[in-house]
Amino acid sequence: MSRIVLRFLVAVVLSVLVFVPRTASSQARPGDSASSPLVIAYNGGAVTLDPIMRAENTSYAWQRHIFETLTIQDPKNGTPQPRIATSWKIVGQNRWRIELRHGVKFQNGRAMTSQDVADSIMDAATNPKAQIRNFLVTVSKVDPDGPNAVIITTKTPNPQIPLDLSQIPVMPEVEIKRDGRGFLDTHPIGTGPYEFVSWLAQDHLDLRTWNGYWGPKPAFNYVKLDNISNGATRLAALLSGQVQVAEKIDPQDFDRVKHSGTAYITAVGGVRIIYLAMDQWRKTGTPGVPGGNNPFMDARVRRAVYQAIDVNALRDKIFGGAAVPATQWVAPAIESFDPSLKRLPYDPAASKKLLAEAGYPNGFTVRLDATTDRYLDDSTVAQALAGMLAQAGINIQVNAVTKTIFFPNMDKGDFTLYLAGWGTTDAISAWETVFHCRDNAAGYGFTNREHYCNPSADQTMARAASIFDPHFRIQAERQGYAIAERKDFAYIPLYWEDVIAGVNNHVAWESRPSDELILAWMMSRK
Amino acid sequence: MWAVVTVVFVLLHAAGDPIAVLAPETMTQAQRAELAHSLGLDLPLSAQYIHFLDDVLHGHLGVSFYTSQPAMELVLQRLGVTVELVVAAMVVALVFGVPFGVIAALRPGRFLDRSLRLISVLGSSIPTFFLGILLILIFSVELEIFPSSGLGDWRNFVLPAFTLAFYRIALFTRLIRTALIGELSQDYVRTARAKGLSEIVVTLKHALRNALLPFVTAFGLQFGQLLGGAVITETIFALPGMNRLALDAIARLDYPIVVAYVIVIAGLFTLINLAVDIAYSFIDPRVTYG
């Protein structure tokens, strides 16, 4: 009866279905034109382009195409290398003289002055919203010294100043004073190899090479930094050639990338250590321990936990090899790393013996707090640890929550045993924040929530912090850390997270373990 | 509006301390206190609430904790993408759902009806994230027809729009089918046929028009729901929509953005309800406003 209606409707639907558009097939090489830029996909996007307002890697990475830091870390060993600062030396008590590069201009054409540099450092040190102030706590003032140098005066001797300057961007302070900081988010101007074209906060940033740059011209003229926070989409975009570099590829997908014929994986052990932290100051009544007594007061228990963990299994089963079992806090990409320190063997029998000696022949029960969304596979690792520790008789209840709940609770001291991570830039600042006896007045140990305290180790590190000769300083640092690592078992090292990226076969890029940044101007064609 | 805004304020403050998320691990207590003070977060909760209400009343939704950009501006920048996506999805759902429903109603129990029923079962049972990734794998990785993510031209909207539309196609097919079968058995349809009107006119002009009433209600509801519910699709396809912005802002406890977002969504809902009421009057002459 209604055959005509039927035919009519089916025809409409089919005609819509059949109409299939084609994407324009491979035009220009990526990076050659504004319509076909080199695209880098990050897991997240910069929240702000104001280079001192967000201490977080994606923000750093996006900002540092436009802005330049005074020094830059060597990708392999983390030592400071020249950038805007070309050389540095001590000139008297607590005074550093920093020589500046000639011929540097801002992207509005104005020549950079030593006053810009001096003001940038003080801006980063004193702005209450600045998130990189911790790198400059020792700095009391900065003065221009002629047109091409500044003098940095510190409150206490600080041999680390050149390294700290690798975090400090040079900003157009004249324009900031004149117009306010707002333009840093709408149309930032720096001294870097790329200039700003357009952006949408947390989504994408379009860039093109800037002709007035003092240094070599990057291989890719047009670059788009993109936020693709879903891992499966990021992988798909890499495999389909829509993006040329994609960070943080899931280790489970390594084989897909390797067999795709379009891309390869670069995975290098980074500086972020994942570790177990244990309360070491409340003898009784610590949260999450039924029965009252805090077993972690005894170093033998802490060592028992250490030896009950099979880190190689975590690396192979969870990370597909993309993690490095940690022998110590300080990672190999930092100069103070001690290659002679080896990891204690995995030995559940030894753990049981240590527990028995410490008065826990039948083990004990404790809650393990962890995040679900902060570190690579964090809650999976916590579950795996619970299984391993059960073998040694330690009964673990995992409590994994989102980071906005976890970190405030951690600050309140609600945890006895928890899974944590720390990206170390240098041995001394990590010691002063994480391991130093808590001293709020002096600003030491403010993230030492476990209240680990060994005054003689603190003394060794304080001595190290004032040694200007790198060789002797590193020796002292290794001595200090050895006490926390092997005498006190102040924490339990697990592994260093790998810095991972998938890269198109036509682009040459290797992950930077020291600062983990992905930077287009360091890439080349191949 | 006051209730909405107050609920948001209470929920956000119950969710945690923004300073704990905002401040990097390396910040000292003194620096944290200074940061809290600069954002007005050191005041007692009651004082914060009064400041907050005062600001909202004066149209100042504040500046994002993380940038110097006004929160409302950030949300409105992304409103366009979400609206484009949702409109595209609703158009797709309309273009497929209505004809499917009519086809199924004309031949209930036959082959076309049964295959469409299969589609609607799939449509209402496949989760969005799964469908989205499936479409990406087929159409951008294997066939390379559509881009997998980001903004560009209309092609970027095809996969996300179909992802969102799939469930709505299923829903509309079922709605139209049921309503139309009911209408086709009514007396006025027999009268129309008896008048000698062609089958196309009878079905599409007379019966379908009456069958559309429940559909319009569902359409409006789905439209509103999608505006705030496209967050998974926006994330999978990396589209800079306002839902994704709000999700990120909640994770970072960036209150001003969340509040601006909720106000925009509440406003849009009101507008859509109004539009649905007006649409009624066009379809059903008995509904009038005056």
Coordinates of N, CA, C and O in Angstrom, one line a residue, chain B residues 26-134:
Chain B
T26 N 56.6 21.8 45.1 CA 57.8 22.4 45.6 C 57.6 23.7 46.4 O 58.5 24.3 46.8
M27 N 56.3 24.1 46.5 CA 56.0 25.4 47.1 C 56.1 25.4 48.6 O 55.5 24.4 49.2
T28 N 56.7 26.4 49.2 CA 56.7 26.3 50.7 C 55.4 26.8 51.3 O 54.5 27.3 50.6
Q29 N 55.2 26.5 52.6 CA 54.0 26.9 53.3 C 53.7 28.4 53.2 O 52.6 28.8 52.9
A30 N 54.8 29.1 53.4 CA 54.6 30.6 53.3 C 54.2 31.0 51.9 O 53.3 31.9 51.8
Q31 N 54.8 30.4 50.9 CA 54.4 30.8 49.5 C 52.9 30.4 49.3 O 52.2 31.1 48.6
R32 N 52.5 29.2 49.8 CA 51.1 28.8 49.7 C 50.2 29.8 50.3 O 49.1 30.1 49.7
A33 N 50.5 30.2 51.5 CA 49.7 31.1 52.2 C 49.5 32.4 51.4 O 48.4 33.0 51.2
E34 N 50.6 32.9 50.8 CA 50.6 34.1 50.0 C 49.7 33.9 48.8 O 48.9 34.8 48.4
L35 N 49.8 32.7 48.2 CA 49.0 32.4 47.0 C 47.5 32.4 47.3 O 46.6 33.0 46.7
A36 N 47.2 31.7 48.5 CA 45.8 31.7 48.9 C 45.3 33.1 49.2 O 44.1 33.4 48.8
H37 N 46.1 33.9 49.8 CA 45.7 35.3 50.0 C 45.4 36.0 48.8 O 44.4 36.8 48.6
S38 N 46.3 35.9 47.8 CA 46.1 36.6 46.5 C 44.8 36.2 45.8 O 44.3 37.0 45.0
L39 N 44.3 35.0 46.1 CA 43.1 34.6 45.4 C 41.9 34.7 46.3 O 40.8 34.3 45.9
G40 N 42.1 35.2 47.5 CA 41.0 35.4 48.4 C 40.5 34.1 49.0 O 39.4 34.0 49.6
L41 N 41.3 33.1 49.0 CA 40.9 31.8 49.5 C 41.3 31.6 50.9 O 41.1 30.5 51.5
D42 N 41.9 32.6 51.6 CA 42.2 32.5 53.0 C 41.1 33.0 53.9 O 41.2 32.8 55.1
L43 N 40.1 33.6 53.3 CA 39.0 34.1 54.1 C 38.1 32.9 54.6 O 38.1 31.8 54.0
P44 N 37.3 33.2 55.7 CA 36.4 32.1 56.1 C 35.4 31.8 55.0 O 35.1 32.7 54.2
L45 N 34.8 30.6 55.0 CA 33.9 30.2 54.0 C 32.7 31.1 53.8 O 32.4 31.5 52.7
S46 N 32.2 31.6 54.9 CA 31.0 32.5 54.8 C 31.4 33.8 54.1 O 30.6 34.3 53.2
A47 N 32.6 34.3 54.4 CA 33.0 35.6 53.7 C 33.2 35.3 52.2 O 32.9 36.1 51.4
Q48 N 33.8 34.1 51.9 CA 34.0 33.8 50.5 C 32.7 33.7 49.8 O 32.6 34.1 48.6
Y49 N 31.7 33.1 50.5 CA 30.4 33.0 49.8 C 29.8 34.3 49.5 O 29.2 34.6 48.4
I50 N 29.9 35.3 50.5 CA 29.3 36.6 50.3 C 30.0 37.3 49.1 O 29.3 37.8 48.2
H51 N 31.3 37.2 49.1 CA 32.1 37.8 48.0 C 31.6 37.2 46.7 O 31.4 37.9 45.7
F52 N 31.5 35.9 46.7 CA 31.1 35.2 45.5 C 29.7 35.6 45.0 O 29.6 35.9 43.8
L53 N 28.7 35.7 45.9 CA 27.4 36.1 45.5 C 27.4 37.5 44.9 O 26.8 37.8 43.9
D54 N 28.1 38.3 45.6 CA 28.2 39.7 45.2 C 28.8 39.8 43.8 O 28.3 40.5 43.0
D55 N 29.9 39.1 43.6 CA 30.5 39.1 42.2 C 29.5 38.6 41.2 O 29.4 39.2 40.1
V56 N 28.9 37.5 41.5 CA 28.0 36.9 40.5 C 26.8 37.9 40.2 O 26.5 38.1 39.0
L57 N 26.3 38.5 41.2 CA 25.2 39.5 41.0 C 25.7 40.6 40.1 O 24.9 41.2 39.3
H58 N 26.9 41.0 40.2 CA 27.4 42.1 39.4 C 28.0 41.6 38.1 O 28.7 42.4 37.4
G59 N 27.8 40.3 37.8 CA 28.3 39.8 36.5 C 29.8 39.5 36.5 O 30.3 39.2 35.4
H60 N 30.5 39.6 37.6 CA 31.9 39.3 37.6 C 32.0 37.8 38.1 O 31.8 37.5 39.2
L61 N 32.3 37.0 37.1 CA 32.4 35.6 37.5 C 33.9 35.3 37.8 O 34.2 34.1 38.1
G62 N 34.7 36.3 37.8 CA 36.1 36.1 38.3 C 37.0 35.7 37.2 O 36.6 35.4 36.0
V63 N 38.2 35.6 37.6 CA 39.3 35.2 36.6 C 39.7 33.8 37.0 O 39.8 33.5 38.2
S64 N 40.0 33.0 36.0 CA 40.5 31.6 36.3 C 41.7 31.7 37.2 O 42.5 32.6 37.1
F65 N 41.8 30.7 38.2 CA 42.9 30.7 39.1 C 44.2 30.5 38.3 O 45.3 30.9 38.8
Y66 N 44.2 30.0 37.1 CA 45.4 29.6 36.5 C 45.8 30.5 35.4 O 47.0 30.5 34.9
T67 N 44.9 31.4 34.9 CA 45.3 32.3 33.9 C 44.7 33.7 34.2 O 44.0 33.8 35.2
S68 N 45.1 34.7 33.5 CA 44.5 36.0 33.8 C 43.3 36.2 32.9 O 42.8 37.4 32.9
Q69 N 42.8 35.2 32.3 CA 41.6 35.4 31.4 C 40.3 35.3 32.2 O 40.2 34.4 33.1
P70 N 39.3 36.1 31.9 CA 38.0 36.0 32.6 C 37.4 34.7 32.4 O 37.4 34.1 31.2
A71 N 36.8 34.1 33.4 CA 36.2 32.7 33.3 C 35.1 32.6 32.3 O 35.1 31.7 31.5
M72 N 34.2 33.7 32.3 CA 33.1 33.6 31.3 C 33.6 33.6 29.9 O 33.1 32.9 29.0
E73 N 34.7 34.4 29.6 CA 35.3 34.5 28.3 C 35.8 33.1 27.9 O 35.5 32.7 26.7
L74 N 36.4 32.5 28.8 CA 37.0 31.1 28.4 C 35.8 30.2 28.1 O 36.0 29.4 27.1
V75 N 34.7 30.2 28.8 CA 33.6 29.3 28.5 C 33.0 29.7 27.2 O 32.7 28.8 26.4
L76 N 32.7 31.0 27.0 CA 32.0 31.4 25.8 C 32.9 31.1 24.5 O 32.3 30.8 23.5
Q77 N 34.2 31.2 24.7 CA 35.1 30.9 23.5 C 34.8 29.4 23.1 O 35.0 29.1 21.9
R78 N 34.4 28.6 24.0 CA 34.3 27.2 23.7 C 32.8 26.8 23.4 O 32.5 25.6 23.1
L79 N 31.9 27.7 23.7 CA 30.5 27.4 23.5 C 30.2 27.1 22.1 O 29.5 26.1 21.8
G80 N 30.8 27.8 21.1 CA 30.5 27.6 19.7 C 30.8 26.1 19.3 O 29.9 25.5 18.6
V81 N 31.9 25.6 19.7 CA 32.3 24.2 19.3 C 31.2 23.2 19.8 O 30.7 22.4 19.1
T82 N 30.8 23.4 21.1 CA 29.8 22.5 21.7 C 28.5 22.6 20.9 O 27.9 21.6 20.6
V83 N 28.1 23.8 20.7 CA 26.8 24.0 20.0 C 26.9 23.4 18.6 O 26.0 22.7 18.2
E84 N 28.0 23.7 17.9 CA 28.1 23.1 16.5 C 28.0 21.6 16.6 O 27.3 21.0 15.8
L85 N 28.7 21.0 17.5 CA 28.7 19.6 17.6 C 27.4 19.1 17.9 O 26.9 18.1 17.3
V86 N 26.7 19.7 18.9 CA 25.4 19.2 19.3 C 24.3 19.4 18.2 O 23.5 18.5 17.9
V87 N 24.4 20.5 17.5 CA 23.5 20.7 16.4 C 23.7 19.7 15.3 O 22.8 19.1 14.8
A88 N 25.0 19.5 15.0 CA 25.3 18.5 13.9 C 24.8 17.1 14.3 O 24.1 16.4 13.5
A89 N 25.0 16.8 15.6 CA 24.5 15.5 16.1 C 23.0 15.4 16.0 O 22.4 14.3 15.6
M90 N 22.3 16.4 16.4 CA 20.8 16.4 16.4 C 20.3 16.4 14.9 O 19.3 15.7 14.7
V91 N 21.0 17.1 14.0 CA 20.6 17.0 12.6 C 20.7 15.6 12.1 O 19.8 15.1 11.4
V92 N 21.9 15.0 12.4 CA 22.1 13.6 11.9 C 21.0 12.7 12.5 O 20.4 11.9 11.8
A93 N 20.7 12.9 13.8 CA 19.7 12.0 14.4 C 18.4 12.2 13.8 O 17.6 11.3 13.6
L94 N 18.1 13.5 13.4 CA 16.8 13.8 12.8 C 16.7 13.2 11.4 O 15.7 12.5 11.1
V95 N 17.8 13.4 10.6 CA 17.8 13.0 9.2 C 17.7 11.4 9.1 O 17.0 10.9 8.2
F96 N 18.3 10.7 10.1 CA 18.2 9.3 10.1 C 17.0 8.8 10.9 O 16.3 7.9 10.5
G97 N 16.8 9.3 12.1 CA 15.8 8.8 13.0 C 14.4 8.9 12.5 O 13.7 7.9 12.6
V98 N 14.0 10.0 11.9 CA 12.6 10.2 11.5 C 12.3 9.2 10.3 O 11.3 8.5 10.4
P99 N 13.1 9.2 9.2 CA 12.8 8.3 8.1 C 12.8 6.9 8.6 O 11.9 6.1 8.2
F100 N 13.8 6.5 9.4 CA 13.8 5.1 9.9 C 12.5 4.8 10.6 O 12.0 3.7 10.5
G101 N 12.1 5.7 11.5 CA 10.8 5.5 12.3 C 9.7 5.3 11.3 O 8.8 4.4 11.5
V102 N 9.6 6.1 10.3 CA 8.5 6.0 9.3 C 8.5 4.7 8.6 O 7.5 4.0 8.5
I103 N 9.7 4.3 8.1 CA 9.9 3.1 7.4 C 9.4 1.9 8.2 O 8.7 1.0 7.8
A104 N 9.9 1.9 9.5 CA 9.6 0.8 10.4 C 8.1 0.7 10.7 O 7.5 -0.3 10.7
A105 N 7.4 1.9 10.8 CA 6.0 1.9 11.1 C 5.2 1.5 9.9 O 4.1 0.9 10.1
L106 N 5.7 1.7 8.7 CA 4.9 1.4 7.5 C 4.9 -0.2 7.3 O 3.9 -0.7 6.8
R107 N 5.9 -0.8 7.7 CA 6.0 -2.3 7.5 C 6.3 -3.0 8.8 O 7.4 -3.6 8.9
P108 N 5.5 -2.8 9.8 CA 5.9 -3.4 11.1 C 6.1 -4.9 11.0 O 5.3 -5.6 10.3
G109 N 7.1 -5.4 11.6 CA 7.4 -6.9 11.6 C 8.1 -7.4 10.3 O 8.5 -8.5 10.3
R110 N 8.3 -6.5 9.3 CA 8.9 -7.0 8.1 C 10.4 -6.8 8.2 O 10.9 -6.3 9.2
F111 N 11.1 -7.2 7.1 CA 12.6 -7.2 7.2 C 13.2 -5.9 7.6 O 14.0 -5.8 8.4
L112 N 12.7 -4.8 6.9 CA 13.3 -3.5 7.2 C 13.1 -3.1 8.6 O 14.0 -2.6 9.3
D113 N 11.9 -3.4 9.1 CA 11.5 -3.0 10.5 C 12.4 -3.8 11.5 O 13.0 -3.2 12.4
R114 N 12.7 -5.1 11.2 CA 13.5 -5.9 12.1 C 14.9 -5.4 12.0 O 15.6 -5.3 13.1
S115 N 15.5 -5.1 10.8 CA 16.8 -4.6 10.8 C 17.0 -3.3 11.5 O 18.0 -3.0 12.2
L116 N 16.0 -2.4 11.4 CA 16.1 -1.1 12.1 C 16.0 -1.3 13.6 O 16.6 -0.6 14.4
R117 N 15.2 -2.4 14.0 CA 15.1 -2.7 15.4 C 16.5 -3.1 16.0 O 16.9 -2.7 17.0
L118 N 17.2 -3.8 15.2 CA 18.6 -4.2 15.6 C 19.5 -3.0 15.8 O 20.2 -2.9 16.8
I119 N 19.3 -2.0 14.8 CA 20.1 -0.8 14.9 C 19.8 -0.1 16.2 O 20.7 0.4 16.9
S120 N 18.5 0.0 16.5 CA 18.1 0.8 17.7 C 18.6 0.1 19.0 O 18.9 0.7 19.9
V121 N 18.6 -1.3 19.0 CA 19.1 -2.0 20.2 C 20.6 -1.7 20.3 O 21.1 -1.3 21.4
L122 N 21.3 -1.7 19.2 CA 22.8 -1.4 19.2 C 23.0 0.0 19.7 O 23.8 0.3 20.6
G123 N 22.2 0.9 19.1 CA 22.3 2.3 19.4 C 22.1 2.7 20.9 O 22.9 3.5 21.4
S124 N 21.2 2.0 21.5 CA 21.0 2.3 22.9 C 21.9 1.5 23.8 O 21.9 1.8 25.0
S125 N 22.6 0.6 23.3 CA 23.4 -0.2 24.3 C 24.9 0.0 24.1 O 25.7 -0.3 25.0
I126 N 25.4 0.5 23.0 CA 26.8 0.7 22.8 C 27.3 2.0 23.6 O 26.7 3.1 23.3
P127 N 28.2 1.9 24.5 CA 28.7 3.1 25.2 C 29.4 4.1 24.2 O 30.1 3.6 23.3
T128 N 29.2 5.4 24.5 CA 29.8 6.4 23.7 C 31.3 6.2 23.4 O 31.8 6.4 22.3
F129 N 32.1 6.0 24.5 CA 33.5 6.0 24.4 C 33.9 4.8 23.5 O 34.9 5.0 22.7
F130 N 33.2 3.7 23.5 CA 33.5 2.6 22.7 C 33.2 2.9 21.2 O 34.1 2.7 20.4
L131 N 32.0 3.4 21.0 CA 31.6 3.8 19.6 C 32.6 4.8 19.0 O 33.0 4.6 17.9
G132 N 33.0 5.8 19.8 CA 33.9 6.8 19.3 C 35.2 6.2 18.9 O 35.7 6.5 17.8
I133 N 35.8 5.4 19.7 CA 37.1 4.8 19.4 C 37.0 3.9 18.2 O 37.8 3.8 17.3
L134 N 35.8 3.2 18.2 CA 35.6 2.2 17.0 C 35.6 3.0 15.7 O 36.2 2.7 14.7

